[in-house]
Amino acid sequence: MEDEEELDRGAELLTLMLTLSERAGNIARRIRKDDHLIELLTQKKEGDEANPRFVQDFKTLADVLIQETVRHFIGTQFPELAPHIKGEESAKFSNALGETVTVEVKSTKEETAEMLCKVLDGDQAAAEMLAEEVHRVVEIDRVNIGYVPIPPDLELPIEDLGIWIDPIDSTAEYIAGDPAGAPIPDPQAMAASGLHCVTILIGAYDRNTGTPVMGIVNQPFYSRNFDDQYVGRCCWGVCWGEVRIFSNPICDCDSQSKLIAISGSENPEIKTSLEEAGYTVCQAAGAGYKLYCVILGIAQAYILTRDSTFKWDTCGPQAILRAHGGDILIFSTLGEHNRSVRYTKNDVDEGVPDLMAQYCNRGGIVAYRSANTLCDIINALCEEVEDE
């Protein structure tokens, strides 16, 4: 009976993750509305927290606060998961006075506001506003997740799960924002940059096998409503045992042009080989957004040959892709072993003190939704993979 009750809590966890992703979106949108707040709260990452791909890497209070919000409420509702929730960001934040504060969501709105007031250099009004968003309950019917209902009897091994959180993927785009009067991006095309590329990623994986089993991608700046306010959308997927369920995509992968997402720093030889195979390569900001475009069928694949994505980037999207019949593979194994990205302890070096190196997806990645696309990519890139 106890095992059955544990398994039936899968729907409860999925619902919680979806509503928390929207709560996170509300926090991100609220902070983004205030340019002064963005400037005040942006802090350059230093040392082993910095992504070596970028000259500068940033963290904002939005990143840290979202991560700790998700961590707190999942840990409260599922205490057995609390020790196994990881995120990209350090919870430490330094205010303008040089004081270091550990961002921690408290049990009450008032206590959280008191903590935030220290980060905000005594700005009580801003602290109370953010605490209000952190503790504001979001009902599932307020989350734009499409028309596929969450199955009430979803079975998942709750006690065996771990959670990865990327609170704001594409932080640089989040900080920069959209220029005034910027047009709304086409939802069925890939945007190169801007707030449209910002995503919130939450993934659950089986700690025994390292296999991702449930994922959430929330796009908090998907569009703007009649009041010119940003609104979001969210997709989800579950792949566990015989269960393959996911929210409805906006377009059909097989009907799209042969578009492959890449980063701006991709190897020119890779781009040339893909183009010679008939693909169109398209650059866009944010690993999470490019993975989201593969999930939606806007792109047929996302290829990255560099070691510049991390477990928090891929866990959630990979679960959704696996539910679709796709996966995220390690690029350097392509055509030989086709190894999937995994999240077990064996896949990270616990002796490496550098956080970024410890959880890096070494060997690059290939994300795809269609097995036919994977075969075509292997044929197009087999020589380049052998040379890696």
Short mmCIF file of C-alpha atoms in Angstrom, two decimals:
data_model
loop_
_atom_site.label_atom_id
_atom_site.label_comp_id
_atom_site.label_asym_id
_atom_site.label_seq_id
_atom_site.Cartn_x
_atom_site.Cartn_y
_atom_site.Cartn_z
CA MET A 1 0.00 0.00 0.00
CA GLU A 2 2.80 2.40 0.91
CA ASP A 3 4.54 1.75 -2.42
CA GLU A 4 1.31 2.40 -4.30
CA GLU A 5 0.79 5.67 -2.45
CA GLU A 6 4.36 6.72 -3.25
CA LEU A 7 3.94 5.97 -6.94
CA ASP A 8 0.61 7.78 -7.14
CA ARG A 9 2.30 10.95 -5.91
CA GLY A 10 3.81 11.41 -9.37
CA ALA A 11 0.91 13.59 -10.48
CA GLU A 12 1.27 15.63 -7.31
CA LEU A 13 4.96 16.25 -8.00
CA LEU A 14 4.35 17.12 -11.67
CA THR A 15 1.61 19.58 -10.72
CA LEU A 16 3.84 21.15 -8.08
CA MET A 17 6.74 21.54 -10.50
CA LEU A 18 4.48 23.16 -13.09
CA THR A 19 2.96 25.63 -10.64
CA LEU A 20 6.37 26.45 -9.18
CA SER A 21 7.74 27.12 -12.66
CA GLU A 22 4.93 29.65 -13.14
CA ARG A 23 5.57 31.15 -9.72
CA ALA A 24 9.19 31.47 -10.86
CA GLY A 25 8.00 33.15 -14.05
CA ASN A 26 6.00 35.65 -12.01
CA ILE A 27 9.14 36.52 -10.01
CA ALA A 28 11.20 36.90 -13.18
CA ARG A 29 8.60 39.13 -14.84
CA ARG A 30 8.14 41.27 -11.74
CA ILE A 31 11.86 41.96 -11.37
CA ARG A 32 12.28 42.54 -15.12
CA LYS A 33 9.63 45.29 -15.02
CA ASP A 34 11.89 47.41 -12.81
CA ASP A 35 15.08 48.48 -14.62
CA HIS A 36 16.47 50.01 -11.45
CA LEU A 37 15.97 46.73 -9.62
CA ILE A 38 17.71 44.79 -12.41
CA GLU A 39 20.72 47.11 -12.29
CA LEU A 40 20.83 46.98 -8.49
CA LEU A 41 20.65 43.21 -8.25
CA THR A 42 22.97 42.13 -11.04
CA GLN A 43 26.20 40.66 -9.74
CA LYS A 44 29.08 39.37 -11.81
CA LYS A 45 29.93 35.71 -11.21
CA GLU A 46 33.49 35.10 -10.12
CA GLY A 47 35.92 32.20 -10.06
CA ASP A 48 34.57 28.68 -10.35
CA GLU A 49 30.97 29.88 -10.79
CA ALA A 50 31.73 31.58 -14.13
CA ASN A 51 31.01 29.88 -17.45
CA PRO A 52 34.31 29.96 -19.41
CA ARG A 53 32.45 30.52 -22.69
CA PHE A 54 31.60 34.08 -21.75
CA VAL A 55 33.77 37.09 -20.98
CA GLN A 56 31.30 37.97 -18.25
CA ASP A 57 28.72 35.80 -16.54
CA PHE A 58 26.08 37.15 -14.25
CA LYS A 59 23.76 36.07 -11.55
CA THR A 60 20.81 38.08 -10.41
CA LEU A 61 18.64 37.91 -7.37
CA ALA A 62 15.98 36.57 -9.75
CA ASP A 63 18.20 33.50 -10.44
CA VAL A 64 18.91 32.82 -6.79
CA LEU A 65 15.44 33.62 -5.50
CA ILE A 66 13.73 31.44 -8.11
CA GLN A 67 16.07 28.53 -7.42
CA GLU A 68 15.54 28.76 -3.67
CA THR A 69 11.75 29.15 -4.11
CA VAL A 70 11.58 25.92 -6.12
CA ARG A 71 13.92 24.16 -3.69
CA HIS A 72 11.94 25.28 -0.63
CA PHE A 73 8.47 24.32 -1.78
CA ILE A 74 9.45 20.99 -3.33
CA GLY A 75 11.40 20.16 -0.16
CA THR A 76 8.44 21.16 2.01
CA GLN A 77 5.88 19.06 0.14
CA PHE A 78 8.30 16.19 -0.58
CA PRO A 79 10.75 16.09 2.36
CA GLU A 80 12.39 12.95 1.00
CA LEU A 81 13.57 14.95 -2.03
CA ALA A 82 15.00 17.90 -0.07
CA PRO A 83 18.58 16.53 0.13
CA HIS A 84 18.57 15.77 -3.60
CA ILE A 85 17.60 19.16 -5.10
CA LYS A 86 20.41 20.92 -6.91
CA GLY A 87 20.57 24.20 -8.82
CA GLU A 88 22.96 26.23 -10.93
CA GLU A 89 23.37 29.12 -8.54
CA SER A 90 25.09 29.64 -5.23
CA ALA A 91 22.55 30.86 -2.69
CA LYS A 92 24.97 33.51 -1.45
CA PHE A 93 24.41 37.06 -2.62
CA SER A 94 26.41 40.20 -1.81
CA ASN A 95 24.68 43.53 -1.43
CA ALA A 96 26.08 46.95 -2.31
CA LEU A 97 27.61 47.28 1.16
CA GLY A 98 29.73 44.18 0.64
CA GLU A 99 27.69 42.10 3.06
CA THR A 100 27.10 38.47 2.06
CA VAL A 101 23.59 37.14 2.58
CA THR A 102 22.45 33.56 2.05
CA VAL A 103 19.17 33.70 0.17
CA GLU A 104 16.74 31.31 1.81
CA VAL A 105 12.98 31.17 1.49
CA LYS A 106 11.45 31.19 4.94
CA SER A 107 8.24 29.66 6.19
CA THR A 108 6.35 32.98 6.16
CA LYS A 109 6.16 35.90 3.77
CA GLU A 110 7.26 38.30 6.51
CA GLU A 111 10.40 36.29 7.32
CA THR A 112 11.31 36.05 3.64
CA ALA A 113 10.84 39.81 3.25
CA GLU A 114 13.15 40.42 6.21
CA MET A 115 15.85 38.28 4.59
CA LEU A 116 15.42 39.99 1.20
CA CYS A 117 15.63 43.40 2.79
CA LYS A 118 19.26 42.67 3.64
CA VAL A 119 20.05 41.84 0.00
CA LEU A 120 18.22 44.96 -1.17
CA ASP A 121 20.17 47.33 1.09
CA GLY A 122 17.15 48.06 3.24
CA ASP A 123 14.62 48.55 0.42
CA GLN A 124 11.65 47.30 2.42
CA ALA A 125 9.06 47.95 -0.31
CA ALA A 126 10.96 45.91 -2.91
CA ALA A 127 11.62 43.14 -0.38
CA GLU A 128 7.94 42.88 0.51
CA MET A 129 6.94 42.88 -3.15
CA LEU A 130 9.30 40.01 -3.97
CA ALA A 131 8.31 38.07 -0.86
CA GLU A 132 4.69 38.43 -1.96
CA GLU A 133 5.53 36.78 -5.30
CA VAL A 134 7.56 34.02 -3.64
CA HIS A 135 4.66 33.05 -1.36
CA ARG A 136 1.83 33.68 -3.84
CA VAL A 137 0.17 30.34 -4.57
CA VAL A 138 -0.30 29.58 -8.28
CA GLU A 139 -3.09 27.17 -9.21
CA ILE A 140 -2.51 24.73 -12.06
CA ASP A 141 -5.31 26.25 -14.15
CA ARG A 142 -3.29 29.49 -14.23
CA VAL A 143 -0.38 27.78 -16.01
CA ASN A 144 -0.42 27.82 -19.82
CA ILE A 145 0.35 24.13 -20.43
CA GLY A 146 -1.83 23.35 -23.42
CA TYR A 147 -4.63 20.81 -23.55
CA VAL A 148 -3.13 17.51 -22.41
CA PRO A 149 -4.42 16.74 -18.89
CA ILE A 150 -2.08 15.60 -16.13
CA PRO A 151 -2.88 11.92 -15.50
CA PRO A 152 -4.19 11.50 -11.94
CA ASP A 153 -2.50 8.11 -11.43
CA LEU A 154 1.00 8.97 -12.65
CA GLU A 155 3.45 6.46 -11.18
CA LEU A 156 6.96 7.65 -10.34
CA PRO A 157 9.59 6.37 -7.85
CA ILE A 158 9.52 9.53 -5.74
CA GLU A 159 12.07 8.42 -3.13
CA ASP A 160 14.62 7.62 -5.86
CA LEU A 161 14.42 10.97 -7.65
CA GLY A 162 16.81 13.90 -7.80
CA ILE A 163 15.94 17.40 -9.04
CA TRP A 164 17.94 19.84 -11.17
CA ILE A 165 16.93 23.52 -11.43
CA ASP A 166 18.11 26.14 -13.91
CA PRO A 167 16.27 29.17 -12.52
CA ILE A 168 16.89 31.54 -15.44
CA ASP A 169 18.61 30.16 -18.51
CA SER A 170 19.99 32.86 -20.81
CA THR A 171 20.65 35.29 -17.99
CA ALA A 172 22.38 37.80 -20.28
CA GLU A 173 19.22 38.12 -22.39
CA TYR A 174 17.18 38.50 -19.21
CA ILE A 175 19.38 41.31 -17.95
CA ALA A 176 19.47 43.13 -21.31
CA GLY A 177 15.72 42.84 -21.91
CA ASP A 178 13.94 43.69 -25.14
CA PRO A 179 14.34 47.14 -26.69
CA ALA A 180 11.32 49.41 -26.47
CA GLY A 181 8.83 48.67 -29.23
CA ALA A 182 10.40 45.32 -30.12
CA PRO A 183 7.98 43.15 -32.13
CA ILE A 184 6.57 39.94 -30.67
CA PRO A 185 8.58 36.98 -32.09
CA ASP A 186 6.87 34.46 -34.34
CA PRO A 187 6.00 31.50 -32.04
CA GLN A 188 6.76 29.02 -34.84
CA ALA A 189 10.19 30.48 -35.68
CA MET A 190 13.43 30.56 -33.72
CA ALA A 191 14.29 33.90 -32.17
CA ALA A 192 17.98 34.83 -32.21
CA SER A 193 17.96 36.79 -28.96
CA GLY A 194 15.84 38.70 -26.47
CA LEU A 195 13.57 37.84 -23.57
CA HIS A 196 11.81 35.25 -25.77
CA CYS A 197 14.95 33.10 -25.32
CA VAL A 198 14.74 33.06 -21.51
CA THR A 199 13.60 29.76 -19.98
CA ILE A 200 13.11 28.24 -16.53
CA LEU A 201 14.11 24.57 -16.43
CA ILE A 202 13.21 21.94 -13.84
CA GLY A 203 14.05 18.27 -14.27
CA ALA A 204 13.67 15.11 -12.21
CA TYR A 205 15.90 12.07 -12.71
CA ASP A 206 16.24 8.57 -11.28
CA ARG A 207 19.25 8.68 -8.94
CA ASN A 208 19.82 4.93 -9.42
CA THR A 209 20.18 5.02 -13.20
CA GLY A 210 20.83 8.70 -13.90
CA THR A 211 17.96 8.71 -16.40
CA PRO A 212 15.80 11.86 -16.61
CA VAL A 213 12.15 10.98 -16.05
CA MET A 214 10.21 14.27 -15.82
CA GLY A 215 10.84 17.74 -17.18
CA ILE A 216 9.41 21.26 -17.21
CA VAL A 217 10.33 24.13 -19.53
CA ASN A 218 8.69 27.45 -18.72
CA GLN A 219 9.10 30.35 -21.16
CA PRO A 220 8.15 33.36 -19.02
CA PHE A 221 8.44 35.97 -21.79
CA TYR A 222 6.62 34.06 -24.52
CA SER A 223 4.34 36.88 -25.64
CA ARG A 224 2.65 40.11 -24.54
CA ASN A 225 -1.04 40.57 -23.73
CA PHE A 226 -3.41 43.41 -24.58
CA ASP A 227 -1.91 45.46 -21.72
CA ASP A 228 1.56 44.95 -23.24
CA GLN A 229 2.50 42.78 -20.26
CA TYR A 230 4.59 39.66 -20.76
CA VAL A 231 2.89 36.28 -20.41
CA GLY A 232 4.43 32.82 -20.45
CA ARG A 233 3.82 29.28 -21.57
CA CYS A 234 5.02 25.94 -20.29
CA CYS A 235 5.61 22.44 -21.59
CA TRP A 236 6.17 19.19 -19.73
CA GLY A 237 6.93 15.55 -20.33
CA VAL A 238 7.28 12.27 -18.44
CA CYS A 239 9.24 9.20 -19.54
CA TRP A 240 9.21 6.39 -16.98
CA GLY A 241 8.81 2.69 -17.69
CA GLU A 242 6.05 2.35 -20.25
CA VAL A 243 4.78 5.88 -19.60
CA ARG A 244 5.39 8.40 -22.42
CA ILE A 245 3.28 11.51 -21.97
CA PHE A 246 3.85 15.16 -22.80
CA SER A 247 2.04 18.43 -23.33
CA ASN A 248 1.01 19.16 -26.90
CA PRO A 249 3.66 20.79 -29.15
CA ILE A 250 2.84 23.81 -31.31
CA CYS A 251 4.05 22.26 -34.54
CA ASP A 252 4.93 18.95 -36.16
CA CYS A 253 8.65 18.16 -36.26
CA ASP A 254 8.49 16.22 -39.50
CA SER A 255 6.70 19.02 -41.36
CA GLN A 256 9.32 21.68 -40.60
CA SER A 257 12.23 22.70 -42.78
CA LYS A 258 15.53 21.00 -42.00
CA LEU A 259 16.63 23.50 -39.36
CA ILE A 260 19.28 22.74 -36.75
CA ALA A 261 20.01 25.01 -33.80
CA ILE A 262 23.61 25.82 -32.96
CA SER A 263 25.50 28.28 -30.77
CA GLY A 264 27.34 31.29 -32.11
CA SER A 265 30.67 29.71 -31.18
CA GLU A 266 30.10 26.43 -33.04
CA ASN A 267 32.89 24.84 -35.06
CA PRO A 268 32.72 26.14 -38.68
CA GLU A 269 33.40 22.65 -40.07
CA ILE A 270 30.31 21.34 -38.30
CA LYS A 271 28.17 24.09 -39.79
CA THR A 272 29.58 23.40 -43.27
CA SER A 273 28.89 19.67 -43.03
CA LEU A 274 25.30 20.25 -41.92
CA GLU A 275 24.68 22.75 -44.71
CA GLU A 276 26.15 20.36 -47.28
CA ALA A 277 23.69 17.73 -45.99
CA GLY A 278 20.79 20.08 -46.73
CA TYR A 279 20.24 21.54 -43.27
CA THR A 280 19.79 25.18 -42.39
CA VAL A 281 21.75 26.13 -39.27
CA CYS A 282 20.31 28.79 -36.99
CA GLN A 283 21.97 30.54 -34.06
CA ALA A 284 20.00 31.48 -30.97
CA ALA A 285 20.68 32.50 -27.38
CA GLY A 286 20.26 30.10 -24.48
CA ALA A 287 20.79 26.33 -24.34
CA GLY A 288 17.38 25.94 -22.71
CA TYR A 289 15.66 27.88 -25.48
CA LYS A 290 17.38 25.91 -28.23
CA LEU A 291 16.38 22.66 -26.52
CA TYR A 292 12.84 24.02 -26.21
CA CYS A 293 12.78 24.69 -29.97
CA VAL A 294 13.65 21.03 -30.58
CA ILE A 295 10.87 19.93 -28.22
CA LEU A 296 8.37 22.11 -30.06
CA GLY A 297 9.52 20.99 -33.51
CA ILE A 298 10.74 24.45 -34.53
CA ALA A 299 14.20 22.90 -34.96
CA GLN A 300 14.88 19.28 -35.73
CA ALA A 301 17.99 19.16 -33.56
CA TYR A 302 20.40 21.16 -31.44
CA ILE A 303 24.09 20.40 -31.85
CA LEU A 304 26.82 21.69 -29.56
CA THR A 305 30.33 20.29 -29.83
CA ARG A 306 31.76 22.29 -26.92
CA ASP A 307 31.69 21.46 -23.20
CA SER A 308 29.47 24.41 -22.33
CA THR A 309 26.16 22.93 -21.19
CA PHE A 310 25.53 21.53 -17.74
CA LYS A 311 23.26 19.11 -15.92
CA TRP A 312 20.84 21.89 -14.98
CA ASP A 313 20.53 22.85 -18.68
CA THR A 314 19.66 19.42 -19.99
CA CYS A 315 17.86 17.39 -17.31
CA GLY A 316 14.33 18.78 -17.78
CA PRO A 317 14.41 19.12 -21.59
CA GLN A 318 15.91 15.64 -21.97
CA ALA A 319 13.03 14.06 -20.07
CA ILE A 320 10.56 15.78 -22.40
CA LEU A 321 12.50 14.76 -25.51
CA ARG A 322 12.62 11.15 -24.32
CA ALA A 323 8.85 11.24 -23.88
CA HIS A 324 8.63 12.30 -27.54
CA GLY A 325 10.91 9.45 -28.63
CA GLY A 326 14.05 11.58 -28.85
CA ASP A 327 16.97 12.11 -26.48
CA ILE A 328 20.10 14.14 -25.73
CA LEU A 329 23.28 12.30 -26.64
CA ILE A 330 26.93 13.05 -25.91
CA PHE A 331 28.26 14.44 -29.19
CA SER A 332 31.67 12.76 -28.91
CA THR A 333 29.98 9.31 -28.81
CA LEU A 334 27.84 9.98 -31.88
CA GLY A 335 27.85 7.19 -34.43
CA GLU A 336 29.80 4.83 -32.19
CA HIS A 337 28.09 4.34 -28.83
CA ASN A 338 25.42 7.08 -28.98
CA ARG A 339 25.59 7.54 -25.20
CA SER A 340 22.79 9.50 -23.58
CA VAL A 341 23.54 12.25 -21.09
CA ARG A 342 23.13 10.85 -17.58
CA TYR A 343 22.87 12.31 -14.09
CA THR A 344 24.41 9.63 -11.84
CA LYS A 345 27.35 10.29 -9.56
CA ASN A 346 29.50 8.32 -11.98
CA ASP A 347 28.84 11.02 -14.56
CA VAL A 348 30.36 13.77 -12.43
CA ASP A 349 33.71 14.03 -10.69
CA GLU A 350 32.90 14.71 -7.05
CA GLY A 351 36.59 15.44 -6.44
CA VAL A 352 36.55 18.45 -8.75
CA PRO A 353 36.00 21.59 -6.67
CA ASP A 354 35.00 23.68 -9.68
CA LEU A 355 31.18 23.62 -9.79
CA MET A 356 31.01 24.28 -13.52
CA ALA A 357 33.53 21.55 -14.36
CA GLN A 358 31.91 19.07 -12.00
CA TYR A 359 28.52 19.16 -13.69
CA CYS A 360 29.58 19.90 -17.26
CA ASN A 361 28.18 17.77 -20.10
CA ARG A 362 31.61 16.79 -21.36
CA GLY A 363 31.90 15.88 -25.01
CA GLY A 364 29.14 18.21 -26.25
CA ILE A 365 25.52 17.30 -26.90
CA VAL A 366 23.12 16.38 -29.69
CA ALA A 367 19.44 16.91 -28.87
CA TYR A 368 16.83 15.46 -31.22
CA ARG A 369 13.16 14.48 -31.26
CA SER A 370 13.09 12.23 -34.33
CA ALA A 371 15.12 9.03 -34.78
CA ASN A 372 15.24 9.72 -38.52
CA THR A 373 16.84 13.09 -37.84
CA LEU A 374 19.46 11.43 -35.65
CA CYS A 375 20.37 9.01 -38.44
CA ASP A 376 20.72 11.86 -40.92
CA ILE A 377 22.92 13.84 -38.53
CA ILE A 378 25.18 10.83 -37.93
CA ASN A 379 25.58 10.36 -41.67
CA ALA A 380 26.35 14.06 -42.14
CA LEU A 381 28.82 14.34 -39.28
CA CYS A 382 30.43 10.90 -39.00
CA GLU A 383 33.83 12.15 -40.18
CA GLU A 384 33.78 15.15 -37.86
CA VAL A 385 32.83 12.97 -34.88
CA GLU A 386 35.71 10.60 -35.62
CA ASP A 387 38.07 13.57 -35.69
CA GLU A 388 36.91 14.93 -32.31
#
